[in-house]
Coordinates of C-alpha atoms in Angstrom, one line a residue:
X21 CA 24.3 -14.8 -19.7
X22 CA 24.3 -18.0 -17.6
X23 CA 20.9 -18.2 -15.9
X24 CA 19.4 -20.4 -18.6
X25 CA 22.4 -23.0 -17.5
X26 CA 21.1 -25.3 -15.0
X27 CA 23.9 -28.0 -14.8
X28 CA 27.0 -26.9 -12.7
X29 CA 29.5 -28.3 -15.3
X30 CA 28.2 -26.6 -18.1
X31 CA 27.7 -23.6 -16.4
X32 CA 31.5 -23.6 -14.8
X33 CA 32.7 -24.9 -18.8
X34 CA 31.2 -21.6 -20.3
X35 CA 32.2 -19.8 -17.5
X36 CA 36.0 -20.6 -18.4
X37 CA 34.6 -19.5 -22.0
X38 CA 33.3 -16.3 -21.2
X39 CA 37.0 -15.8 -19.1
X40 CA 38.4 -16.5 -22.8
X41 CA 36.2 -13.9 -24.0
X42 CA 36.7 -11.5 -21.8
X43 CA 40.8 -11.8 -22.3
X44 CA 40.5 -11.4 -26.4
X45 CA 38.3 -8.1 -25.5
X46 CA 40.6 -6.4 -23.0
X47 CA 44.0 -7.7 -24.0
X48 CA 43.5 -8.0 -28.1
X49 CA 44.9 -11.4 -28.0
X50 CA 43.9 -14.8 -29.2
X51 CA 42.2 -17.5 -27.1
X52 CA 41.9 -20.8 -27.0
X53 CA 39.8 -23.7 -25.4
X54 CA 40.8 -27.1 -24.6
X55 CA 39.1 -29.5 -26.7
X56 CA 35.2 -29.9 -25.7
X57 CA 32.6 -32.4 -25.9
X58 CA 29.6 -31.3 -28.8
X59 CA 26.7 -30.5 -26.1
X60 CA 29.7 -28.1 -24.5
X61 CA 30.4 -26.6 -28.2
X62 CA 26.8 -26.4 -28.9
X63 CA 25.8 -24.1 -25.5
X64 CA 29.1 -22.0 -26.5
X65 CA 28.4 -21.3 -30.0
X66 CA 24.9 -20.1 -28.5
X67 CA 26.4 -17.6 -26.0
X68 CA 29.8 -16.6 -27.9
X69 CA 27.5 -15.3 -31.3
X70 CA 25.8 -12.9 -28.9
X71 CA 29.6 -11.2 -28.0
X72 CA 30.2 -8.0 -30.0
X73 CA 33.7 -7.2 -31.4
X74 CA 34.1 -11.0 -31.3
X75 CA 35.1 -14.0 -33.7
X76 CA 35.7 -17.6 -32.4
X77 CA 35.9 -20.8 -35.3
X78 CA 36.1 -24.3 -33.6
X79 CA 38.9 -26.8 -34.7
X80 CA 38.8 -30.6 -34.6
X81 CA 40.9 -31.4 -37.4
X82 CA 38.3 -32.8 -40.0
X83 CA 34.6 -31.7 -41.0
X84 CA 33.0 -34.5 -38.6
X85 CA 35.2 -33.9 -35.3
X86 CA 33.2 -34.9 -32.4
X87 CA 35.7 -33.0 -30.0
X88 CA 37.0 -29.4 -30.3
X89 CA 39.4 -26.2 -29.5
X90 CA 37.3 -22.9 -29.7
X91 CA 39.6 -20.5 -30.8
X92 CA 38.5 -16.8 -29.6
X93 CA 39.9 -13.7 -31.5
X94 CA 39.1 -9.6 -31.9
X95 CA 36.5 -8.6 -34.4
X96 CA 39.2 -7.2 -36.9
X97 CA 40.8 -10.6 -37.4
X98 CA 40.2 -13.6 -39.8
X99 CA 40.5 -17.1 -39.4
X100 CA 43.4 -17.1 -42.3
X101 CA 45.6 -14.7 -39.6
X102 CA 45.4 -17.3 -37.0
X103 CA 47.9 -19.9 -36.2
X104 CA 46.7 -23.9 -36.4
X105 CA 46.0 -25.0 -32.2
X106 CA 45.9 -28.4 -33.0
X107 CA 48.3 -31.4 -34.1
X108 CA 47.3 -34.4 -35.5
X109 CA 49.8 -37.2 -35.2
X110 CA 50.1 -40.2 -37.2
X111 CA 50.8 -43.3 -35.0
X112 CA 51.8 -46.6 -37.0
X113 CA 53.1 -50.3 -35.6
X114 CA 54.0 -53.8 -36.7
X115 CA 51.8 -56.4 -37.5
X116 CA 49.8 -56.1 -34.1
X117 CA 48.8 -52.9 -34.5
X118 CA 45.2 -53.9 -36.1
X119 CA 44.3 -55.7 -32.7
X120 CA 44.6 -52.0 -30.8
X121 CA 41.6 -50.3 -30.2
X122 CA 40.0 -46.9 -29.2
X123 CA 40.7 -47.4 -25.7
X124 CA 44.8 -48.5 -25.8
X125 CA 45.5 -45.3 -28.1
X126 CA 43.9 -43.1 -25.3
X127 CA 45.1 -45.1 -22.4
X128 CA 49.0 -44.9 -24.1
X129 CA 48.7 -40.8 -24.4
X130 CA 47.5 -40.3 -20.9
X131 CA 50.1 -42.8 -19.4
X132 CA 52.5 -39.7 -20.9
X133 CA 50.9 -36.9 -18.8
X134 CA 48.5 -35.2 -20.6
X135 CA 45.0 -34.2 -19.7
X136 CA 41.7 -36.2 -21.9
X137 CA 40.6 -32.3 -22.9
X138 CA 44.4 -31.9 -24.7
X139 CA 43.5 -34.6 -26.5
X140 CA 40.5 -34.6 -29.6
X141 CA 39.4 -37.6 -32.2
X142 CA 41.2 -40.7 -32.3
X143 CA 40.7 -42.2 -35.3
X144 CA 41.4 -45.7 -36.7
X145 CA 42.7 -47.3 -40.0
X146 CA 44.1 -50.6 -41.2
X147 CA 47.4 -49.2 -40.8
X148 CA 47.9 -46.7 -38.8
X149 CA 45.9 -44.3 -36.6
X150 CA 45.7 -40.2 -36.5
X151 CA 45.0 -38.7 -33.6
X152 CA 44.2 -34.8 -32.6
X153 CA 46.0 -33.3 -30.0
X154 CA 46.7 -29.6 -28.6
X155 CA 49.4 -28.2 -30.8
X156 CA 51.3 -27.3 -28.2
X157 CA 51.4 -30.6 -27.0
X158 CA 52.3 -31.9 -30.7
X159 CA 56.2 -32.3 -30.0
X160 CA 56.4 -33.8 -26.9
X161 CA 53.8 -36.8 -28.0
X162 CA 55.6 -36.9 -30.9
X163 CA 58.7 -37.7 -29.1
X164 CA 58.0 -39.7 -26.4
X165 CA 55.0 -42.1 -27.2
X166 CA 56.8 -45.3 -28.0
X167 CA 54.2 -48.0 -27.3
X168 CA 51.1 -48.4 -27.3
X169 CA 49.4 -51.4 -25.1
X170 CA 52.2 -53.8 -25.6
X171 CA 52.8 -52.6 -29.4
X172 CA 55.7 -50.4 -30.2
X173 CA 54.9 -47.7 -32.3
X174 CA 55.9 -45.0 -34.2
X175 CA 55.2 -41.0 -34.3
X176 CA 55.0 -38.7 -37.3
X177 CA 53.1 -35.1 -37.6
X178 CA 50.6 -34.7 -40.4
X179 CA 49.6 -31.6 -41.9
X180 CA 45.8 -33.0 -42.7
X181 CA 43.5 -35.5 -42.2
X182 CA 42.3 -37.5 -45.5
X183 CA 38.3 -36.8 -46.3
X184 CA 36.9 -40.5 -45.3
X185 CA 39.3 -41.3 -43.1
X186 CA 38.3 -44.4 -40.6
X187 CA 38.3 -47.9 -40.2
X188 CA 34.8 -49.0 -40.3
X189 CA 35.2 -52.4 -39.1
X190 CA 36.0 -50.5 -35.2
X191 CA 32.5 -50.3 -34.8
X192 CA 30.1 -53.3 -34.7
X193 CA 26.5 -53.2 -35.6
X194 CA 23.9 -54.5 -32.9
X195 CA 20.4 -55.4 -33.8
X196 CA 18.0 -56.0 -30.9
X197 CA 14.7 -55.9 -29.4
X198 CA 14.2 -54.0 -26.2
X199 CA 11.5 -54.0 -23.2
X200 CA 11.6 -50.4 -24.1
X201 CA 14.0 -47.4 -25.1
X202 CA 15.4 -46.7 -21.2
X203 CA 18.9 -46.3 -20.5
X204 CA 19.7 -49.6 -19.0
X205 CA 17.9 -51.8 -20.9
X206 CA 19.3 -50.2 -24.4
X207 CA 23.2 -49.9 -22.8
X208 CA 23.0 -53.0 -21.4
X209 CA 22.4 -55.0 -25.0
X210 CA 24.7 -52.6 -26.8
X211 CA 27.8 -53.4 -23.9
X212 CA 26.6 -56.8 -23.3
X213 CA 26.2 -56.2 -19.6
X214 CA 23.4 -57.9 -17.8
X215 CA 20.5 -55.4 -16.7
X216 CA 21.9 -55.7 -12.9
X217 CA 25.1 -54.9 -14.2
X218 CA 24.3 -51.8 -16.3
X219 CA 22.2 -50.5 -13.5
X220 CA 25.5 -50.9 -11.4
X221 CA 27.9 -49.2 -14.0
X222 CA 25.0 -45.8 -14.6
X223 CA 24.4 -45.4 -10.7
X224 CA 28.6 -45.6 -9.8
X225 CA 28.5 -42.4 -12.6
X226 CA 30.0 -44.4 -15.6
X227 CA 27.8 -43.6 -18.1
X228 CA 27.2 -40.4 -20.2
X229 CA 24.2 -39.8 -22.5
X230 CA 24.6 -37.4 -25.1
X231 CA 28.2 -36.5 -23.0
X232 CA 26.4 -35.3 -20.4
X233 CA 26.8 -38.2 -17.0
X234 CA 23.7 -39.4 -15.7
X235 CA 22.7 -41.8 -12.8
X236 CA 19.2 -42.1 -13.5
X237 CA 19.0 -45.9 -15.5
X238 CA 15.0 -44.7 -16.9
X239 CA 16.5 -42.4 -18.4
X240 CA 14.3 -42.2 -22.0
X241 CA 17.0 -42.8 -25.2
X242 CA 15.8 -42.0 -28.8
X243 CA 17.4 -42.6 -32.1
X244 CA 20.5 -40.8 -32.5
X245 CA 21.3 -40.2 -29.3
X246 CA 25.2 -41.3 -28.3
X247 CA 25.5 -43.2 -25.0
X248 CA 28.9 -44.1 -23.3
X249 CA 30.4 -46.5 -20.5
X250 CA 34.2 -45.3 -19.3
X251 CA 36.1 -48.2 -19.8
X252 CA 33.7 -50.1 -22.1
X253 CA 33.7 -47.8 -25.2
X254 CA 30.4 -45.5 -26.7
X255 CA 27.1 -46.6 -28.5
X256 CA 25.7 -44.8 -31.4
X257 CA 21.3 -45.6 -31.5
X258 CA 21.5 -45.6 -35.5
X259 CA 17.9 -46.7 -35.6
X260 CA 14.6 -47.7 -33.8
X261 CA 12.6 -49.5 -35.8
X262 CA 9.3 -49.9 -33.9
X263 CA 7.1 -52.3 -31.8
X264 CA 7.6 -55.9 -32.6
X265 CA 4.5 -58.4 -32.6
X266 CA 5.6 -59.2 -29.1
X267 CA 5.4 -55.7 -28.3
X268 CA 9.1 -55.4 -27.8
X269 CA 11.0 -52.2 -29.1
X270 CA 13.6 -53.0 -32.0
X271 CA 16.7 -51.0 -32.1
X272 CA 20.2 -50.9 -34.6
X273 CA 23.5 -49.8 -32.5
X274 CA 27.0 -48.9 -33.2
X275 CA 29.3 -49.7 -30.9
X276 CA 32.9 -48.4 -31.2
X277 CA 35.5 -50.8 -30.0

């Protein structure tokens, strides 16, 4: 069921997926994932729907969640019989709390212990921010994260995340010409990095396209396509808008702060 998976870490990912699998279908039980990256969710849906006797929905916590828990169950089940596996917390501050940013929420929840795949969307307001987590993590976050960068903070489950939720002004619009669409030359407008720099940050194994890490800095990007730099944030290629009259390439990014 694997042989079409070239890459090692997707084919060791769906091989703790098929493990899943395998437990619902001898042991009748439910099964869950940690929370995975879309090309990971993508390659399982793909493999899963070909399982007889076999249901699995994915949960993220609203309709757009980039990162999910695939929960596995037998055939005779429905979704409405299965207990929630996530939490999502809603994390508020004093009047600091608008400087904090993607990277301080994520850096304050694995300062407590837990593991990036426990942990799902982190999502920004004016206010306050929600955050998806594990369920069974829910009560432990909820009573111990007390700051966040050098903002205290407080803790509170929610049941739901509001449609629309988001603070649009976390991500900042980039418009640019390029040489041409590669991989450094596009990351390295969008993270205002010199070219010598980006080059550095993609062949030290910093960079993901689409989620997936690579170390090749030619590497072709089209529109669409999300890039990110650990410790300098992710890129969203909204548009490319063709050749310029000095035969340059013109692209719109989003960057999320």
């Amino acid at each position: 069921m694997l042989k079409f998976i070239a890459d090692a870490e997707e084919r060791a990912c769906m091989t703790r997926i098929l493990d899943l699998a395998e437990r619902v279908l001898t042991k009748h039980e439910v099964a869950v994932s940690d929370f995975l990256e879309p090309r990971y969710t993508g390659l399982a849906k793909d493999i899963l729907r070909g399982l007889p006797d076999l249901k699995f929905v994915f949960e993220g916590g609203h309709g757009e969640a980039e990162r999910q828990r695939i929960v596995l169950f037998p055939g005779y089940l429905e979704p409405e019989d299965l207990k929630p596996q996530i939490g999502i917390l809603k994390i508020t501050g004093g009047r600091k709390f608008t400087a904090l940013k993607h990277r301080d929420f994520l850096g304050a929840l694995l300062g407590l212990g837990i593991r990036r795949e426990k942990i799902g969307d982190i999502l920004i307001g004016e206010q306050y921010c929600l955050t998806v987590v594990a369920q069974e993590l829910t009560s432990y976050i909820a009573a111990n994260l007390r700051q966040v960068g050098n903002v205290p903070v407080q803790v509170a489950p929610l049941s739901e995340i509001e449609p629309q939720f988001g603070r649009e002004e976390n991500f900042k619009q980039i418009k640019t010409t390029v040489a041409s669409l590669r991989l450094d030359a596009v990351s390295s407008h969008g993270f205002s990095l010199s070219r010598s720099q980006m080059l550095e940050e993609i062949k030290d194994g910093k960079v993901k396209l689409n989620w997936k890490e690579t170390t090749d800095p030619a590497k072709p990007v089209q529109k669409g396509d999300t890039i990110s730099c650990r410790g300098r944030g992710r890129l969203i290629v909204e548009d490319v808008t063709g050749a310029t009259k000095k035969g340059r390439v013109g692209i719109v990014l989003k960057r999320l702060l």
